[in-house]
Amino acid sequence: MCGRFVSKTDAEMERAFGLTRSGWRKGWAGFNVAPSQAVPIVRAVDGEREGALVRWGLIPFWAKGEVPRYSTINARVETIEKAASYRGPWKRGQRCVIPALGFYEWKQLEKGKQPWFIRVAGGMPFGLLGLWDRSTRGDGEVIESCTIITLPANPLVAEIHAKGRMPAMRTPEECAHWLEGEEHAARGVLTPFPAARMEAWPVSRKVNSPANDGPELVQPLDDAEGPVVSS
């Protein structure tokens, strides 16, 4: 799964994803982005790439703006075409990319769970692949929201995540098929990102609380069980 990630919204990120118009907060950076928060997304609208802020945790259009009782922060790739919450946005082509610099997963150790920071090697930005939807409350308020797609993990992430899952992700240059492609082309990019192009290391347990935020959260621990991993 993917339950926390790191992102930013600056001119560099806008250029990386080719935005032609942006509704992002300028100069924002989040080092411990958590579910239910407003997150930046990129989506294709009328032939242009648009940046928007939406709720992380998808609220289906038919839910009348009410948050589902079950978690919708992640959508399993195996069920996006048939699950009630996701089949609508999938069929309507409401695909999006959540710009990121890394994400966290927790490894089970004898003394508890140890968070790890995982990113594309070298720290290059990438996109978490997701779906977005729009739902309207009874009072007319419109809520836009998103979910991040997960799939079977590559060897690097599988070594960390006990359930062997990871987010679907691609570099900015590789996101075209997902954002603008036909359904079959989009389906084709839902494969594990190559482990050889990733790196990871253990970080402070301060990341366990969404209240903690700051660049220190992604710094490697000197005394953690496990070295920096790069396949």
PDB file of N, CA, C and O in Angstrom, residues 4-62:
ATOM      1  N   ARG A   4       1.807   7.157   3.129  1.00  0.00           N
ATOM      2  CA  ARG A   4       2.473   8.437   3.366  1.00  0.00           C
ATOM      3  C   ARG A   4       3.438   8.687   2.213  1.00  0.00           C
ATOM      4  O   ARG A   4       4.057   7.746   1.708  1.00  0.00           O
ATOM      5  N   PHE A   5       3.596   9.937   1.842  1.00  0.00           N
ATOM      6  CA  PHE A   5       4.571  10.244   0.804  1.00  0.00           C
ATOM      7  C   PHE A   5       5.101  11.663   0.959  1.00  0.00           C
ATOM      8  O   PHE A   5       4.635  12.434   1.809  1.00  0.00           O
ATOM      9  N   VAL A   6       6.086  11.998   0.149  1.00  0.00           N
ATOM     10  CA  VAL A   6       6.727  13.312   0.154  1.00  0.00           C
ATOM     11  C   VAL A   6       6.469  13.974  -1.195  1.00  0.00           C
ATOM     12  O   VAL A   6       6.592  13.336  -2.245  1.00  0.00           O
ATOM     13  N   SER A   7       6.110  15.252  -1.171  1.00  0.00           N
ATOM     14  CA  SER A   7       5.800  15.953  -2.411  1.00  0.00           C
ATOM     15  C   SER A   7       6.146  17.430  -2.281  1.00  0.00           C
ATOM     16  O   SER A   7       6.439  17.929  -1.191  1.00  0.00           O
ATOM     17  N   LYS A   8       6.089  18.123  -3.401  1.00  0.00           N
ATOM     18  CA  LYS A   8       6.268  19.582  -3.400  1.00  0.00           C
ATOM     19  C   LYS A   8       5.565  20.157  -4.617  1.00  0.00           C
ATOM     20  O   LYS A   8       5.251  19.434  -5.570  1.00  0.00           O
ATOM     21  N   THR A   9       5.293  21.445  -4.581  1.00  0.00           N
ATOM     22  CA  THR A   9       4.665  22.118  -5.717  1.00  0.00           C
ATOM     23  C   THR A   9       5.423  23.403  -5.991  1.00  0.00           C
ATOM     24  O   THR A   9       5.144  24.435  -5.393  1.00  0.00           O
ATOM     25  N   ASP A  10       6.399  23.306  -6.864  1.00  0.00           N
ATOM     26  CA  ASP A  10       7.168  24.486  -7.239  1.00  0.00           C
ATOM     27  C   ASP A  10       7.309  24.516  -8.758  1.00  0.00           C
ATOM     28  O   ASP A  10       6.787  23.653  -9.469  1.00  0.00           O
ATOM     29  N   ALA A  11       8.007  25.515  -9.253  1.00  0.00           N
ATOM     30  CA  ALA A  11       8.149  25.672 -10.700  1.00  0.00           C
ATOM     31  C   ALA A  11       8.851  24.475 -11.329  1.00  0.00           C
ATOM     32  O   ALA A  11       8.510  24.057 -12.446  1.00  0.00           O
ATOM     33  N   GLU A  12       9.805  23.895 -10.607  1.00  0.00           N
ATOM     34  CA  GLU A  12      10.516  22.726 -11.123  1.00  0.00           C
ATOM     35  C   GLU A  12       9.557  21.558 -11.343  1.00  0.00           C
ATOM     36  O   GLU A  12       9.613  20.875 -12.375  1.00  0.00           O
ATOM     37  N   MET A  13       8.662  21.339 -10.387  1.00  0.00           N
ATOM     38  CA  MET A  13       7.705  20.238 -10.515  1.00  0.00           C
ATOM     39  C   MET A  13       6.695  20.529 -11.623  1.00  0.00           C
ATOM     40  O   MET A  13       6.305  19.619 -12.376  1.00  0.00           O
ATOM     41  N   GLU A  14       6.266  21.764 -11.750  1.00  0.00           N
ATOM     42  CA  GLU A  14       5.347  22.129 -12.829  1.00  0.00           C
ATOM     43  C   GLU A  14       5.970  21.861 -14.193  1.00  0.00           C
ATOM     44  O   GLU A  14       5.311  21.340 -15.097  1.00  0.00           O
ATOM     45  N   ARG A  15       7.251  22.211 -14.334  1.00  0.00           N
ATOM     46  CA  ARG A  15       7.941  21.951 -15.603  1.00  0.00           C
ATOM     47  C   ARG A  15       8.108  20.461 -15.848  1.00  0.00           C
ATOM     48  O   ARG A  15       7.945  19.978 -16.982  1.00  0.00           O
ATOM     49  N   ALA A  16       8.440  19.720 -14.789  1.00  0.00           N
ATOM     50  CA  ALA A  16       8.676  18.285 -14.939  1.00  0.00           C
ATOM     51  C   ALA A  16       7.452  17.571 -15.491  1.00  0.00           C
ATOM     52  O   ALA A  16       7.569  16.659 -16.320  1.00  0.00           O
ATOM     53  N   PHE A  17       6.261  18.005 -15.049  1.00  0.00           N
ATOM     54  CA  PHE A  17       5.040  17.331 -15.488  1.00  0.00           C
ATOM     55  C   PHE A  17       4.302  18.089 -16.597  1.00  0.00           C
ATOM     56  O   PHE A  17       3.194  17.711 -16.972  1.00  0.00           O
ATOM     57  N   GLY A  18       4.909  19.129 -17.122  1.00  0.00           N
ATOM     58  CA  GLY A  18       4.357  19.816 -18.278  1.00  0.00           C
ATOM     59  C   GLY A  18       3.029  20.489 -18.060  1.00  0.00           C
ATOM     60  O   GLY A  18       2.159  20.473 -18.949  1.00  0.00           O
ATOM     61  N   LEU A  19       2.838  21.127 -16.900  1.00  0.00           N
ATOM     62  CA  LEU A  19       1.562  21.784 -16.633  1.00  0.00           C
ATOM     63  C   LEU A  19       1.386  23.016 -17.521  1.00  0.00           C
ATOM     64  O   LEU A  19       2.321  23.786 -17.734  1.00  0.00           O
ATOM     65  N   THR A  20       0.174  23.190 -18.034  1.00  0.00           N
ATOM     66  CA  THR A  20      -0.156  24.407 -18.765  1.00  0.00           C
ATOM     67  C   THR A  20      -0.998  25.350 -17.912  1.00  0.00           C
ATOM     68  O   THR A  20      -1.078  26.536 -18.193  1.00  0.00           O
ATOM     69  N   ARG A  21      -1.646  24.810 -16.888  1.00  0.00           N
ATOM     70  CA  ARG A  21      -2.328  25.654 -15.896  1.00  0.00           C
ATOM     71  C   ARG A  21      -2.282  24.933 -14.554  1.00  0.00           C
ATOM     72  O   ARG A  21      -2.309  23.717 -14.494  1.00  0.00           O
ATOM     73  N   SER A  22      -2.195  25.718 -13.485  1.00  0.00           N
ATOM     74  CA  SER A  22      -1.972  25.111 -12.178  1.00  0.00           C
ATOM     75  C   SER A  22      -2.849  25.717 -11.099  1.00  0.00           C
ATOM     76  O   SER A  22      -2.977  26.938 -10.995  1.00  0.00           O
ATOM     77  N   GLY A  23      -3.442  24.842 -10.292  1.00  0.00           N
ATOM     78  CA  GLY A  23      -4.190  25.255  -9.122  1.00  0.00           C
ATOM     79  C   GLY A  23      -3.474  24.833  -7.850  1.00  0.00           C
ATOM     80  O   GLY A  23      -4.085  24.747  -6.783  1.00  0.00           O
ATOM     81  N   TRP A  24      -2.179  24.536  -7.973  1.00  0.00           N
ATOM     82  CA  TRP A  24      -1.389  24.124  -6.816  1.00  0.00           C
ATOM     83  C   TRP A  24      -1.070  25.303  -5.912  1.00  0.00           C
ATOM     84  O   TRP A  24      -1.072  26.452  -6.353  1.00  0.00           O
ATOM     85  N   ARG A  25      -0.774  24.981  -4.648  1.00  0.00           N
ATOM     86  CA  ARG A  25      -0.228  25.985  -3.747  1.00  0.00           C
ATOM     87  C   ARG A  25       1.231  26.234  -4.121  1.00  0.00           C
ATOM     88  O   ARG A  25       2.016  25.292  -4.208  1.00  0.00           O
ATOM     89  N   LYS A  26       1.583  27.456  -4.362  1.00  0.00           N
ATOM     90  CA  LYS A  26       2.935  27.775  -4.808  1.00  0.00           C
ATOM     91  C   LYS A  26       3.951  27.562  -3.688  1.00  0.00           C
ATOM     92  O   LYS A  26       3.756  28.004  -2.562  1.00  0.00           O
ATOM     93  N   GLY A  27       5.024  26.874  -4.025  1.00  0.00           N
ATOM     94  CA  GLY A  27       6.119  26.712  -3.086  1.00  0.00           C
ATOM     95  C   GLY A  27       5.845  25.797  -1.909  1.00  0.00           C
ATOM     96  O   GLY A  27       6.593  25.816  -0.927  1.00  0.00           O
ATOM     97  N   TRP A  28       4.790  24.978  -1.965  1.00  0.00           N
ATOM     98  CA  TRP A  28       4.475  24.072  -0.860  1.00  0.00           C
ATOM     99  C   TRP A  28       5.363  22.838  -0.900  1.00  0.00           C
ATOM    100  O   TRP A  28       5.728  22.345  -1.965  1.00  0.00           O
ATOM    101  N   ALA A  29       5.723  22.320   0.269  1.00  0.00           N
ATOM    102  CA  ALA A  29       6.445  21.054   0.381  1.00  0.00           C
ATOM    103  C   ALA A  29       5.892  20.285   1.562  1.00  0.00           C
ATOM    104  O   ALA A  29       5.677  20.858   2.639  1.00  0.00           O
ATOM    105  N   GLY A  30       5.628  19.010   1.387  1.00  0.00           N
ATOM    106  CA  GLY A  30       5.133  18.153   2.458  1.00  0.00           C
ATOM    107  C   GLY A  30       6.014  16.930   2.584  1.00  0.00           C
ATOM    108  O   GLY A  30       6.203  16.198   1.601  1.00  0.00           O
ATOM    109  N   PHE A  31       6.573  16.709   3.769  1.00  0.00           N
ATOM    110  CA  PHE A  31       7.475  15.583   3.982  1.00  0.00           C
ATOM    111  C   PHE A  31       6.808  14.412   4.697  1.00  0.00           C
ATOM    112  O   PHE A  31       7.460  13.411   4.985  1.00  0.00           O
ATOM    113  N   ASN A  32       5.496  14.538   4.950  1.00  0.00           N
ATOM    114  CA  ASN A  32       4.768  13.458   5.613  1.00  0.00           C
ATOM    115  C   ASN A  32       3.284  13.562   5.245  1.00  0.00           C
ATOM    116  O   ASN A  32       2.415  13.659   6.102  1.00  0.00           O
ATOM    117  N   VAL A  33       3.020  13.571   3.947  1.00  0.00           N
ATOM    118  CA  VAL A  33       1.659  13.738   3.450  1.00  0.00           C
ATOM    119  C   VAL A  33       0.828  12.517   3.834  1.00  0.00           C
ATOM    120  O   VAL A  33       1.235  11.372   3.604  1.00  0.00           O
ATOM    121  N   ALA A  34      -0.343  12.757   4.433  1.00  0.00           N
ATOM    122  CA  ALA A  34      -1.166  11.685   4.989  1.00  0.00           C
ATOM    123  C   ALA A  34      -2.563  11.682   4.370  1.00  0.00           C
ATOM    124  O   ALA A  34      -3.009  12.680   3.801  1.00  0.00           O
ATOM    125  N   PRO A  35      -3.270  10.556   4.478  1.00  0.00           N
ATOM    126  CA  PRO A  35      -4.638  10.469   3.968  1.00  0.00           C
ATOM    127  C   PRO A  35      -5.555  11.537   4.532  1.00  0.00           C
ATOM    128  O   PRO A  35      -5.378  11.997   5.661  1.00  0.00           O
ATOM    129  N   SER A  36      -6.531  11.945   3.741  1.00  0.00           N
ATOM    130  CA  SER A  36      -7.550  12.961   4.000  1.00  0.00           C
ATOM    131  C   SER A  36      -7.032  14.373   3.781  1.00  0.00           C
ATOM    132  O   SER A  36      -7.809  15.326   3.764  1.00  0.00           O
ATOM    133  N   GLN A  37      -5.710  14.536   3.602  1.00  0.00           N
ATOM    134  CA  GLN A  37      -5.168  15.854   3.321  1.00  0.00           C
ATOM    135  C   GLN A  37      -5.390  16.222   1.858  1.00  0.00           C
ATOM    136  O   GLN A  37      -5.631  15.354   1.011  1.00  0.00           O
ATOM    137  N   ALA A  38      -5.308  17.516   1.557  1.00  0.00           N
ATOM    138  CA  ALA A  38      -5.361  17.982   0.173  1.00  0.00           C
ATOM    139  C   ALA A  38      -4.000  17.744  -0.468  1.00  0.00           C
ATOM    140  O   ALA A  38      -2.967  18.146   0.088  1.00  0.00           O
ATOM    141  N   VAL A  39      -3.984  17.067  -1.606  1.00  0.00           N
ATOM    142  CA  VAL A  39      -2.727  16.732  -2.275  1.00  0.00           C
ATOM    143  C   VAL A  39      -2.746  17.252  -3.710  1.00  0.00           C
ATOM    144  O   VAL A  39      -3.808  17.382  -4.327  1.00  0.00           O
ATOM    145  N   PRO A  40      -1.581  17.547  -4.261  1.00  0.00           N
ATOM    146  CA  PRO A  40      -1.521  18.012  -5.646  1.00  0.00           C
ATOM    147  C   PRO A  40      -1.664  16.841  -6.617  1.00  0.00           C
ATOM    148  O   PRO A  40      -1.115  15.761  -6.384  1.00  0.00           O
ATOM    149  N   ILE A  41      -2.386  17.066  -7.688  1.00  0.00           N
ATOM    150  CA  ILE A  41      -2.476  16.068  -8.750  1.00  0.00           C
ATOM    151  C   ILE A  41      -2.257  16.749 -10.098  1.00  0.00           C
ATOM    152  O   ILE A  41      -2.389  17.967 -10.235  1.00  0.00           O
ATOM    153  N   VAL A  42      -1.933  15.939 -11.083  1.00  0.00           N
ATOM    154  CA  VAL A  42      -1.870  16.359 -12.478  1.00  0.00           C
ATOM    155  C   VAL A  42      -2.911  15.540 -13.221  1.00  0.00           C
ATOM    156  O   VAL A  42      -2.997  14.323 -13.044  1.00  0.00           O
ATOM    157  N   ARG A  43      -3.713  16.190 -14.056  1.00  0.00           N
ATOM    158  CA  ARG A  43      -4.705  15.486 -14.865  1.00  0.00           C
ATOM    159  C   ARG A  43      -4.809  16.158 -16.227  1.00  0.00           C
ATOM    160  O   ARG A  43      -4.462  17.328 -16.386  1.00  0.00           O
ATOM    161  N   ALA A  44      -5.280  15.412 -17.208  1.00  0.00           N
ATOM    162  CA  ALA A  44      -5.456  15.939 -18.553  1.00  0.00           C
ATOM    163  C   ALA A  44      -6.889  16.433 -18.707  1.00  0.00           C
ATOM    164  O   ALA A  44      -7.836  15.677 -18.492  1.00  0.00           O
ATOM    165  N   VAL A  45      -7.041  17.702 -19.048  1.00  0.00           N
ATOM    166  CA  VAL A  45      -8.357  18.320 -19.231  1.00  0.00           C
ATOM    167  C   VAL A  45      -8.358  19.085 -20.548  1.00  0.00           C
ATOM    168  O   VAL A  45      -7.570  20.018 -20.722  1.00  0.00           O
ATOM    169  N   ASP A  46      -9.223  18.679 -21.475  1.00  0.00           N
ATOM    170  CA  ASP A  46      -9.343  19.364 -22.771  1.00  0.00           C
ATOM    171  C   ASP A  46      -7.998  19.506 -23.472  1.00  0.00           C
ATOM    172  O   ASP A  46      -7.653  20.561 -24.019  1.00  0.00           O
ATOM    173  N   GLY A  47      -7.223  18.438 -23.420  1.00  0.00           N
ATOM    174  CA  GLY A  47      -5.959  18.429 -24.131  1.00  0.00           C
ATOM    175  C   GLY A  47      -4.811  19.130 -23.433  1.00  0.00           C
ATOM    176  O   GLY A  47      -3.716  19.244 -23.995  1.00  0.00           O
ATOM    177  N   GLU A  48      -5.036  19.604 -22.235  1.00  0.00           N
ATOM    178  CA  GLU A  48      -3.982  20.281 -21.480  1.00  0.00           C
ATOM    179  C   GLU A  48      -3.771  19.583 -20.134  1.00  0.00           C
ATOM    180  O   GLU A  48      -4.683  18.949 -19.613  1.00  0.00           O
ATOM    181  N   ARG A  49      -2.577  19.750 -19.585  1.00  0.00           N
ATOM    182  CA  ARG A  49      -2.290  19.195 -18.267  1.00  0.00           C
ATOM    183  C   ARG A  49      -2.560  20.250 -17.205  1.00  0.00           C
ATOM    184  O   ARG A  49      -1.972  21.334 -17.235  1.00  0.00           O
ATOM    185  N   GLU A  50      -3.398  19.888 -16.286  1.00  0.00           N
ATOM    186  CA  GLU A  50      -3.842  20.802 -15.241  1.00  0.00           C
ATOM    187  C   GLU A  50      -3.370  20.320 -13.879  1.00  0.00           C
ATOM    188  O   GLU A  50      -3.448  19.130 -13.564  1.00  0.00           O
ATOM    189  N   GLY A  51      -2.908  21.240 -13.057  1.00  0.00           N
ATOM    190  CA  GLY A  51      -2.579  20.930 -11.675  1.00  0.00           C
ATOM    191  C   GLY A  51      -3.743  21.315 -10.783  1.00  0.00           C
ATOM    192  O   GLY A  51      -4.316  22.392 -10.932  1.00  0.00           O
ATOM    193  N   ALA A  52      -4.127  20.429  -9.863  1.00  0.00           N
ATOM    194  CA  ALA A  52      -5.253  20.699  -8.965  1.00  0.00           C
ATOM    195  C   ALA A  52      -4.928  20.170  -7.576  1.00  0.00           C
ATOM    196  O   ALA A  52      -4.018  19.351  -7.396  1.00  0.00           O
ATOM    197  N   LEU A  53      -5.658  20.649  -6.583  1.00  0.00           N
ATOM    198  CA  LEU A  53      -5.563  20.138  -5.216  1.00  0.00           C
ATOM    199  C   LEU A  53      -6.848  19.389  -4.904  1.00  0.00           C
ATOM    200  O   LEU A  53      -7.948  19.937  -5.046  1.00  0.00           O
ATOM    201  N   VAL A  54      -6.711  18.134  -4.480  1.00  0.00           N
ATOM    202  CA  VAL A  54      -7.884  17.307  -4.180  1.00  0.00           C
ATOM    203  C   VAL A  54      -7.641  16.516  -2.897  1.00  0.00           C
ATOM    204  O   VAL A  54      -6.517  16.380  -2.427  1.00  0.00           O
ATOM    205  N   ARG A  55      -8.701  15.990  -2.343  1.00  0.00           N
ATOM    206  CA  ARG A  55      -8.609  15.191  -1.118  1.00  0.00           C
ATOM    207  C   ARG A  55      -8.001  13.828  -1.425  1.00  0.00           C
ATOM    208  O   ARG A  55      -8.387  13.174  -2.394  1.00  0.00           O
ATOM    209  N   TRP A  56      -7.048  13.381  -0.574  1.00  0.00           N
ATOM    210  CA  TRP A  56      -6.509  12.031  -0.735  1.00  0.00           C
ATOM    211  C   TRP A  56      -7.407  11.067   0.036  1.00  0.00           C
ATOM    212  O   TRP A  56      -7.492  11.097   1.259  1.00  0.00           O
ATOM    213  N   GLY A  57      -8.069  10.206  -0.698  1.00  0.00           N
ATOM    214  CA  GLY A  57      -9.084   9.291  -0.180  1.00  0.00           C
ATOM    215  C   GLY A  57     -10.315   9.507  -1.040  1.00  0.00           C
ATOM    216  O   GLY A  57     -11.072  10.450  -0.820  1.00  0.00           O
ATOM    217  N   LEU A  58     -10.489   8.661  -2.038  1.00  0.00           N
ATOM    218  CA  LEU A  58     -11.500   8.916  -3.064  1.00  0.00           C
ATOM    219  C   LEU A  58     -12.920   8.827  -2.531  1.00  0.00           C
ATOM    220  O   LEU A  58     -13.277   7.883  -1.820  1.00  0.00           O
ATOM    221  N   ILE A  59     -13.714   9.837  -2.864  1.00  0.00           N
ATOM    222  CA  ILE A  59     -15.148   9.850  -2.571  1.00  0.00           C
ATOM    223  C   ILE A  59     -15.866   9.669  -3.902  1.00  0.00           C
ATOM    224  O   ILE A  59     -15.824  10.557  -4.759  1.00  0.00           O
ATOM    225  N   PRO A  60     -16.496   8.517  -4.148  1.00  0.00           N
ATOM    226  CA  PRO A  60     -17.136   8.256  -5.444  1.00  0.00           C
ATOM    227  C   PRO A  60     -18.219   9.289  -5.764  1.00  0.00           C
ATOM    228  O   PRO A  60     -18.833   9.864  -4.859  1.00  0.00           O
ATOM    229  N   PHE A  61     -18.444   9.498  -7.040  1.00  0.00           N
ATOM    230  CA  PHE A  61     -19.428  10.502  -7.463  1.00  0.00           C
ATOM    231  C   PHE A  61     -20.804  10.202  -6.898  1.00  0.00           C
ATOM    232  O   PHE A  61     -21.586  11.103  -6.597  1.00  0.00           O
ATOM    233  N   TRP A  62     -21.118   8.883  -6.707  1.00  0.00           N
ATOM    234  CA  TRP A  62     -22.449   8.486  -6.246  1.00  0.00           C
ATOM    235  C   TRP A  62     -22.600   8.594  -4.723  1.00  0.00           C
ATOM    236  O   TRP A  62     -23.698   8.390  -4.204  1.00  0.00           O
TER     237      TRP A  62
END
